[in-house]
XYZ file of C-alpha atoms in Angstrom:
547
model
C -15.313 60.166 9.008
C -18.958 60.278 9.273
C -20.602 57.211 11.138
C -24.289 56.561 10.758
C -25.837 54.151 13.261
C -28.548 52.108 11.899
C -30.534 51.824 14.954
C -30.898 55.581 14.963
C -33.130 55.126 11.791
C -35.353 52.400 13.147
C -33.282 49.707 11.824
C -33.135 47.304 14.564
C -32.302 43.401 14.933
C -35.360 41.193 14.999
C -37.484 43.455 12.940
C -38.392 43.738 9.338
C -36.286 46.689 8.207
C -37.214 46.811 4.575
C -39.146 50.073 4.881
C -36.551 52.003 7.006
C -33.497 50.773 5.210
C -34.869 51.377 1.943
C -35.375 55.059 3.017
C -31.930 55.392 4.529
C -30.207 54.136 1.342
C -31.915 56.757 -0.876
C -30.277 59.264 0.919
C -26.546 58.187 0.531
C -26.066 59.756 -2.825
C -26.271 62.861 -1.225
C -23.372 62.199 1.158
C -19.928 63.232 -0.397
C -17.543 62.539 2.432
C -16.198 59.337 3.712
C -19.281 57.630 5.378
C -19.874 54.371 7.435
C -23.169 52.869 7.917
C -23.043 50.638 11.030
C -25.472 47.851 12.139
C -25.898 46.389 15.671
C -25.017 42.884 15.419
C -28.106 40.720 15.099
C -30.702 39.214 12.605
C -32.506 41.489 10.440
C -35.541 40.587 8.034
C -36.252 41.730 4.657
C -39.583 40.957 2.642
C -39.874 40.969 -1.155
C -43.226 42.051 -0.912
C -42.149 45.399 0.506
C -39.179 45.683 -2.263
C -38.685 48.178 -4.899
C -38.974 47.053 -8.550
C -36.281 48.165 -11.082
C -35.466 47.507 -14.843
C -32.144 45.811 -14.677
C -30.423 44.140 -17.462
C -28.136 41.698 -16.037
C -25.685 39.581 -17.901
C -26.182 35.830 -18.163
C -29.750 35.898 -16.820
C -33.123 35.425 -18.372
C -33.760 36.420 -21.802
C -36.714 38.277 -22.992
C -38.744 35.025 -24.117
C -38.389 33.472 -20.687
C -40.576 35.856 -19.001
C -44.227 34.779 -18.443
C -47.283 36.460 -19.979
C -48.019 39.509 -18.072
C -44.370 40.039 -16.820
C -42.052 42.744 -17.802
C -38.784 41.533 -19.095
C -36.071 42.526 -16.665
C -38.302 44.173 -14.056
C -36.574 42.878 -11.037
C -37.492 42.838 -7.522
C -34.715 44.315 -5.390
C -34.710 44.081 -1.627
C -31.696 46.602 -1.246
C -30.970 49.245 -3.921
C -28.176 51.587 -3.850
C -27.638 54.245 -6.686
C -24.759 56.892 -6.931
C -23.307 56.301 -3.679
C -19.677 57.383 -3.006
C -17.153 56.879 -0.385
C -19.269 54.460 1.676
C -18.735 51.607 3.926
C -21.488 49.473 5.073
C -20.525 47.301 8.137
C -22.886 44.684 9.102
C -21.012 43.763 12.317
C -21.446 40.185 11.367
C -25.193 40.291 11.155
C -27.428 37.920 9.253
C -30.021 39.520 6.753
C -32.986 37.199 5.866
C -34.911 37.665 2.819
C -38.608 36.409 2.587
C -39.591 35.859 -0.887
C -37.969 35.866 -4.304
C -35.773 38.885 -5.104
C -32.291 40.110 -5.827
C -30.570 40.797 -2.424
C -28.669 43.903 -3.301
C -27.954 46.012 -6.467
C -25.280 48.746 -6.612
C -25.521 51.105 -9.468
C -23.064 53.783 -10.633
C -21.305 53.674 -7.096
C -17.619 54.533 -6.318
C -15.338 53.946 -3.405
C -17.770 51.561 -1.803
C -17.034 48.870 0.789
C -19.528 46.096 1.894
C -18.173 44.008 4.939
C -19.374 41.613 7.818
C -22.795 40.686 6.268
C -24.462 37.162 5.835
C -27.294 36.861 3.445
C -29.784 34.284 3.921
C -33.184 33.221 2.467
C -36.280 32.006 4.218
C -37.742 28.761 2.807
C -35.734 29.313 -0.503
C -37.056 27.969 -3.582
C -34.257 25.072 -3.658
C -35.272 21.682 -2.637
C -33.060 18.748 -1.801
C -34.626 15.254 -1.967
C -32.261 12.481 -0.313
C -32.971 8.781 -1.255
C -33.461 6.869 2.019
C -34.886 3.497 0.741
C -34.889 1.852 -2.689
C -37.616 -0.889 -3.245
C -38.470 -2.649 -6.690
C -41.348 -0.307 -7.405
C -40.925 2.844 -4.964
C -38.254 5.084 -3.569
C -38.498 6.982 -0.316
C -37.329 10.379 -0.304
C -36.410 12.837 2.952
C -36.852 16.481 1.961
C -34.762 19.142 3.270
C -35.955 20.771 6.492
C -35.824 24.146 4.762
C -38.748 23.318 2.264
C -42.235 23.818 2.754
C -44.341 21.114 0.676
C -47.711 19.607 0.234
C -48.670 16.420 -1.588
C -51.869 17.192 -3.548
C -53.758 14.373 -5.866
C -50.711 12.123 -5.896
C -48.186 15.083 -6.755
C -45.576 16.736 -4.825
C -45.776 20.693 -4.606
C -43.187 23.145 -2.978
C -44.150 26.635 -1.879
C -43.106 29.637 -0.208
C -44.432 33.268 0.707
C -44.509 34.142 -2.995
C -44.303 30.724 -4.994
C -46.040 27.423 -5.658
C -44.337 25.186 -7.630
C -45.094 21.625 -8.846
C -42.043 19.437 -8.146
C -42.158 17.536 -11.463
C -42.681 20.569 -13.770
C -40.820 19.675 -17.087
C -39.378 16.550 -15.205
C -39.231 14.634 -18.586
C -37.009 17.294 -20.264
C -34.796 18.154 -17.319
C -31.350 16.491 -17.622
C -29.366 19.125 -15.645
C -30.518 18.151 -12.136
C -27.637 18.162 -9.555
C -27.149 14.841 -7.989
C -24.529 13.961 -5.475
C -23.906 10.014 -4.393
C -23.176 8.644 -0.940
C -19.930 7.306 -1.997
C -18.582 10.264 -3.800
C -20.054 13.015 -1.481
C -17.362 15.705 -2.999
C -18.903 15.499 -6.443
C -22.196 16.791 -7.730
C -23.095 16.104 -11.271
C -25.950 16.773 -13.778
C -28.664 13.813 -14.244
C -32.038 13.155 -14.972
C -34.865 14.640 -12.864
C -35.638 12.311 -9.950
C -39.382 12.462 -10.556
C -38.972 11.786 -14.380
C -41.354 8.595 -14.772
C -42.759 8.900 -11.367
C -46.328 7.502 -10.678
C -48.195 8.323 -7.341
C -46.575 10.228 -4.614
C -47.412 9.591 -0.838
C -46.665 11.790 2.006
C -45.320 9.768 4.917
C -44.929 12.684 7.232
C -41.879 14.491 8.819
C -40.414 15.327 5.337
C -40.608 11.755 4.049
C -42.337 11.166 0.761
C -43.003 7.692 -1.100
C -42.587 7.805 -5.022
C -43.932 4.962 -7.046
C -42.107 3.918 -10.384
C -42.100 1.270 -12.953
C -38.206 0.943 -12.453
C -36.094 2.020 -9.675
C -32.635 0.893 -10.915
C -31.284 4.452 -11.312
C -31.786 5.223 -7.825
C -29.152 4.353 -4.849
C -29.664 5.000 -0.957
C -27.842 8.123 -0.244
C -28.413 9.848 -3.551
C -29.380 13.639 -2.852
C -31.051 15.684 -5.811
C -31.497 19.277 -5.836
C -34.543 20.790 -7.656
C -35.101 24.609 -8.482
C -36.389 26.974 -11.182
C -33.898 27.284 -13.828
C -34.943 30.727 -15.011
C -32.191 33.180 -13.833
C -34.492 36.107 -12.908
C -32.850 37.191 -9.595
C -29.308 37.315 -8.458
C -27.864 37.483 -5.052
C -25.766 40.789 -5.611
C -25.694 42.769 -8.683
C -22.992 45.651 -9.190
C -23.314 47.448 -12.495
C -21.219 50.196 -13.795
C -19.376 50.984 -10.540
C -15.623 51.852 -9.660
C -13.518 50.465 -6.661
C -15.783 48.169 -4.997
C -14.748 45.738 -1.957
C -16.693 42.941 -0.506
C -15.182 41.550 2.648
C -16.392 38.832 4.879
C -19.709 38.555 2.953
C -21.520 35.201 3.349
C -24.230 34.081 0.773
C -26.328 31.124 1.709
C -28.813 30.926 -1.216
C -29.304 32.391 -4.491
C -31.971 31.843 -7.073
C -29.361 31.935 -9.920
C -26.144 33.623 -9.821
C -24.644 34.750 -6.357
C -22.564 37.743 -7.622
C -22.876 39.551 -11.058
C -20.386 42.321 -11.568
C -20.997 44.168 -14.897
C -19.130 46.965 -16.711
C -17.190 47.759 -13.362
C -13.600 48.947 -12.789
C -11.752 47.418 -9.871
C -13.305 45.044 -7.569
C -12.068 42.894 -4.686
C -13.704 40.053 -2.956
C -11.900 38.782 0.224
C -12.385 36.567 2.950
C -15.963 35.594 1.787
C -17.873 32.496 1.733
C -20.541 31.141 -0.758
C -21.885 27.930 0.696
C -24.984 26.858 2.569
C -25.138 27.905 6.109
C -23.360 25.833 8.954
C -25.764 22.837 9.801
C -27.874 23.232 6.546
C -28.993 20.246 4.930
C -28.816 21.929 1.492
C -26.179 20.748 -0.769
C -26.068 23.813 -3.035
C -26.008 27.775 -2.320
C -26.427 28.806 -5.836
C -28.739 27.665 -8.678
C -26.073 29.032 -11.153
C -22.781 30.575 -11.193
C -21.408 31.760 -7.923
C -19.432 34.745 -9.693
C -19.815 36.276 -13.142
C -17.676 39.142 -14.161
C -18.726 40.634 -17.605
C -16.913 43.574 -19.495
C -15.081 44.629 -16.457
C -11.974 47.094 -16.149
C -8.975 47.431 -14.190
C -8.351 44.478 -11.665
C -10.455 41.767 -10.212
C -9.183 40.292 -6.992
C -10.700 37.252 -5.297
C -8.594 36.285 -2.334
C -9.162 33.792 0.677
C -12.700 32.780 -0.033
C -14.587 29.577 0.182
C -17.134 28.179 -2.378
C -19.106 25.154 -1.918
C -22.284 24.092 -3.849
C -22.770 25.874 -7.271
C -25.501 24.769 -9.926
C -22.958 26.006 -12.722
C -19.448 27.317 -12.529
C -17.863 28.868 -9.672
C -16.589 32.030 -11.716
C -16.584 33.536 -14.950
C -14.377 36.216 -16.273
C -15.236 37.339 -19.757
C -15.978 40.156 -22.178
C -18.426 40.299 -25.037
C -17.906 39.601 -28.683
C -20.343 42.019 -30.385
C -21.070 41.067 -34.245
C -20.560 44.189 -36.671
C -23.916 44.231 -38.168
C -24.100 47.448 -40.577
C -21.481 49.962 -41.693
C -22.325 53.658 -42.954
C -19.228 55.422 -43.349
C -17.844 55.779 -39.874
C -21.075 54.669 -38.269
C -21.283 51.319 -37.057
C -24.017 49.245 -35.617
C -22.838 46.327 -33.342
C -25.297 43.775 -32.012
C -25.348 41.538 -28.613
C -25.920 38.005 -29.863
C -26.769 35.930 -26.954
C -30.213 36.582 -25.621
C -29.198 36.479 -22.087
C -26.827 39.165 -22.460
C -27.949 42.604 -23.696
C -29.454 45.982 -22.926
C -26.682 47.843 -21.567
C -23.728 49.630 -23.072
C -20.217 49.095 -21.886
C -18.564 50.370 -24.953
C -16.995 53.852 -23.973
C -15.778 56.892 -26.016
C -11.996 56.636 -26.368
C -11.992 52.692 -26.109
C -10.023 50.678 -28.520
C -11.929 47.985 -30.554
C -10.302 44.807 -31.813
C -11.770 43.285 -34.938
C -11.798 39.371 -34.868
C -12.453 36.685 -37.244
C -15.450 34.715 -35.725
C -14.151 31.490 -37.279
C -10.354 31.840 -36.327
C -10.897 34.166 -33.333
C -7.689 35.923 -34.511
C -7.644 39.755 -34.535
C -7.087 41.455 -37.999
C -7.429 45.482 -37.093
C -8.298 47.952 -34.680
C -10.358 51.111 -34.343
C -11.113 53.775 -31.599
C -14.549 54.700 -30.527
C -15.495 58.405 -30.986
C -19.248 58.131 -30.084
C -21.197 55.334 -28.460
C -24.877 54.973 -28.165
C -27.420 52.249 -27.108
C -30.057 52.252 -29.829
C -32.262 49.595 -28.275
C -31.866 46.359 -26.187
C -29.748 44.384 -28.813
C -27.860 47.199 -30.664
C -25.270 50.057 -30.151
C -24.387 52.746 -32.492
C -20.552 53.534 -32.793
C -18.749 56.378 -34.513
C -15.201 55.030 -35.159
C -11.914 56.764 -36.301
C -11.279 54.360 -39.183
C -14.296 53.116 -40.820
C -12.525 51.586 -43.843
C -11.095 48.753 -41.304
C -14.713 47.435 -40.909
C -15.944 44.058 -42.135
C -19.650 43.017 -41.726
C -19.973 39.725 -39.665
C -16.720 40.650 -37.751
C -16.504 40.106 -34.178
C -15.772 43.253 -32.218
C -14.016 43.049 -28.738
C -13.474 46.084 -26.542
C -9.929 45.689 -25.241
C -10.120 48.236 -22.475
C -12.662 45.913 -20.806
C -10.274 43.003 -20.410
C -9.376 43.110 -16.501
C -6.468 41.702 -14.784
C -7.450 38.758 -12.610
C -6.014 37.571 -9.297
C -7.591 34.390 -7.864
C -5.432 33.408 -4.823
C -5.853 31.225 -1.639
C -9.505 30.088 -2.380
C -11.050 26.719 -1.822
C -13.753 25.444 -4.177
C -15.803 22.232 -3.809
C -18.922 20.685 -5.094
C -19.262 22.663 -8.369
C -21.630 21.105 -10.855
C -19.590 22.301 -14.050
C -16.382 24.252 -13.898
C -14.337 25.966 -11.384
C -13.046 29.099 -13.272
C -13.908 30.029 -16.923
C -11.537 32.862 -17.786
C -11.175 34.481 -21.202
C -9.498 37.869 -20.754
C -6.358 39.667 -22.404
C -5.415 40.984 -18.740
C -2.926 39.559 -16.579
C -4.199 36.374 -15.015
C -2.761 34.849 -11.939
C -4.456 31.721 -10.254
C -2.336 30.731 -7.434
C -2.494 28.458 -4.456
C -6.203 27.424 -4.555
C -8.012 23.990 -3.968
C -10.118 22.698 -6.819
C -11.928 19.869 -5.304
C -14.891 18.144 -6.930
C -15.747 19.947 -10.093
C -17.697 17.881 -12.440
C -15.946 19.544 -15.556
C -12.754 21.052 -15.586
C -11.269 22.950 -12.711
C -10.047 26.005 -15.070
C -11.138 26.431 -18.614
C -9.526 29.174 -20.739
C -12.013 29.656 -23.488
C -12.963 32.447 -25.987
C -15.848 32.035 -28.535
C -17.772 34.215 -31.053
C -20.617 31.691 -32.084
C -22.405 30.408 -29.094
C -22.082 32.605 -25.611
C -20.147 35.116 -27.620
C -17.753 35.606 -24.487
C -14.566 37.119 -25.343
C -11.599 37.002 -25.522
C -7.926 35.751 -25.949
C -5.831 34.987 -23.202
C -2.316 36.543 -23.454
C -0.549 36.318 -20.090
C -1.777 33.683 -17.789
C 0.002 31.966 -14.485
C -1.606 28.808 -12.932
C 0.657 27.948 -9.954
C 0.618 26.037 -6.752
C -2.936 24.854 -6.921
C -4.290 21.480 -6.162
C -6.794 19.705 -8.311
C -8.789 16.649 -7.201
C -11.790 14.700 -8.390
C -12.188 16.712 -11.776
C -14.348 15.189 -14.013
C -12.581 16.428 -17.036
C -9.161 17.593 -17.736
C -8.181 19.729 -14.646
C -6.944 22.471 -16.856
C -8.727 22.720 -20.292
C -7.347 25.485 -22.720
C -10.154 25.412 -25.422
C -10.837 28.391 -27.589
C -13.907 27.844 -29.676
C -12.305 28.470 -33.118
C -13.754 26.497 -35.957
C -10.836 26.851 -38.044
C -7.176 27.158 -36.757
C -4.897 29.543 -38.387
C -2.699 30.421 -35.762
C -2.773 30.479 -31.866
C -5.683 32.221 -30.132
C -4.127 32.082 -26.607
C -0.376 32.863 -25.657
C 1.954 32.852 -22.753
C 0.530 30.398 -20.248
C 2.599 28.965 -17.481
C 1.330 26.028 -15.652
C 3.673 25.606 -12.643
C 3.914 23.595 -9.361
C 0.437 22.212 -9.297
C -0.815 18.970 -7.894
C -3.258 16.793 -10.114
C -5.128 14.016 -8.212
C -8.072 11.845 -9.121
C -8.782 13.158 -12.643
C -9.582 11.393 -15.871
C -6.651 10.729 -18.340
C -4.938 13.959 -19.076
C -4.245 16.821 -16.441
C -3.629 19.311 -19.156
C -5.493 19.700 -22.549
C -4.518 22.489 -24.697
C -5.263 23.595 -28.339
C -4.408 26.831 -30.367
C -1.717 28.191 -27.803
C 1.596 29.733 -28.521
C 4.291 29.526 -25.726
C 2.870 27.075 -22.977
C 5.314 26.221 -20.379
C 4.825 23.326 -17.816
C 7.107 22.860 -14.891
C 7.144 21.105 -11.404
C 3.619 19.715 -11.636
C 2.809 16.595 -9.758
C 0.397 13.747 -11.070
C -0.973 10.791 -9.050
C -2.105 9.152 -12.425
C -2.358 9.766 -16.144
C -0.530 11.836 -18.480
C 0.406 15.430 -18.071
C -0.346 17.049 -21.381
C -2.405 16.711 -24.577
C -1.857 19.421 -27.315
C -3.207 20.422 -30.445
C -1.964 23.189 -32.815
C 0.400 24.430 -30.034
C 3.650 25.952 -30.617
C 6.772 26.655 -28.313
C 5.549 23.985 -25.524
C 7.997 24.004 -22.807
C 8.074 21.133 -20.504
C 10.831 19.629 -18.003
C 11.699 16.518 -16.062
C 10.102 17.781 -12.909
C 6.671 17.238 -14.243
C 5.850 13.882 -12.955
């Protein structure tokens, strides 16, 4: 094995390593043997101003029309970029890497047999700001700002700033109803609410991080409330992994992400183990990610997430899904299929030899299959396919690549303070969700979805085991099985087993299910409410052990 010591390439703790590390990473595709890049343990610094720019089409991130005048859509600032590397291990030796400025921390493209381990990613003065209520009067509220935030009060308005941003805190306050808020008496829950500065008048700087905001009415505030403000545009992510194979993230800690923490796209076989997505110990911030912690889109093989800790996400903890393309045009054996959601497009995950299922968008039921003979990305929104059985096509049908439906093992993980759902899963592969703690999801702990009309995230679930999990303080049914079919003509999901789980502090029903064939519930324990609400479900099996 070849070992490369980072210090031999001027990559030293306590230094800005942007330039030498960038130069070193550019050389890795030339290495074909098994190689380890080893760092000295310490703290390293990265600067977005010295980072490269790359055009990256990242699923579930900013749409073209979300970019500002003068910006190039999908042109990303990337602190660390690695292309085409094989048989490589990057061992950070428990080091901390601090990014100054707004950028994607790390992007991997077309890499194979790659391991990242023992790395902690932080941000310097991140564009994520907590306001905690310390006093409520009749016409004013006092807030304490988190100590990570740099701020100024100018002409009665609050501004946050960093090395490359300057943001007025009440921007779009009147239309922002998605702001995460936790309350003193329920600190384990974070829910969406109105912007704390909606309806605000003059703001005073009281010094030492305290501000006073004047209102006509303060009844919606309570001492101990904590609100988190950030830019909702999903421009940069934490780690982006695109069209790779056999990737392992082990003991990776992510402390702040501007949108999604980890996006894995069109990749085969990935393992995330012993990792932590949460603010650093002692941090005053309640969130670590402005959006989802993990997003897996059009992946293959097996996804394993094991022995990880997740705390403080502005959206779901994890999504695993494919894409429902819509069949737009048919000319003999040439088909044009289209991306339908503006935040997901610009890449081609449909590979030669793959099998496509044809789906009725209203029922979400499969009616035929074809095989791909040729595949070409025409533009950002359209892919041209040559298929083996063109007579099976129907304009307007949804198209799902059933080879891009990975297996999932999600085991021994702890989730807490999730603003929306714990897991959103919609894949035909074998799904095992075992021995996890779902604590404080404002919506469901697990959602088995499928839709071809809004997010266009496929597809049907065919083999799911949910066993030995603890669900507590969920704001909706802890397990929600809800395909988005507008017309029921048969079960969308099938073969779902919910066994030996514990349900505590939930509203009404533990499991809500619709359009399922063969649903089994056994050995589950409830502290309150009822076990199951089912609609359009066939072959439902329960036993007396459900209590």
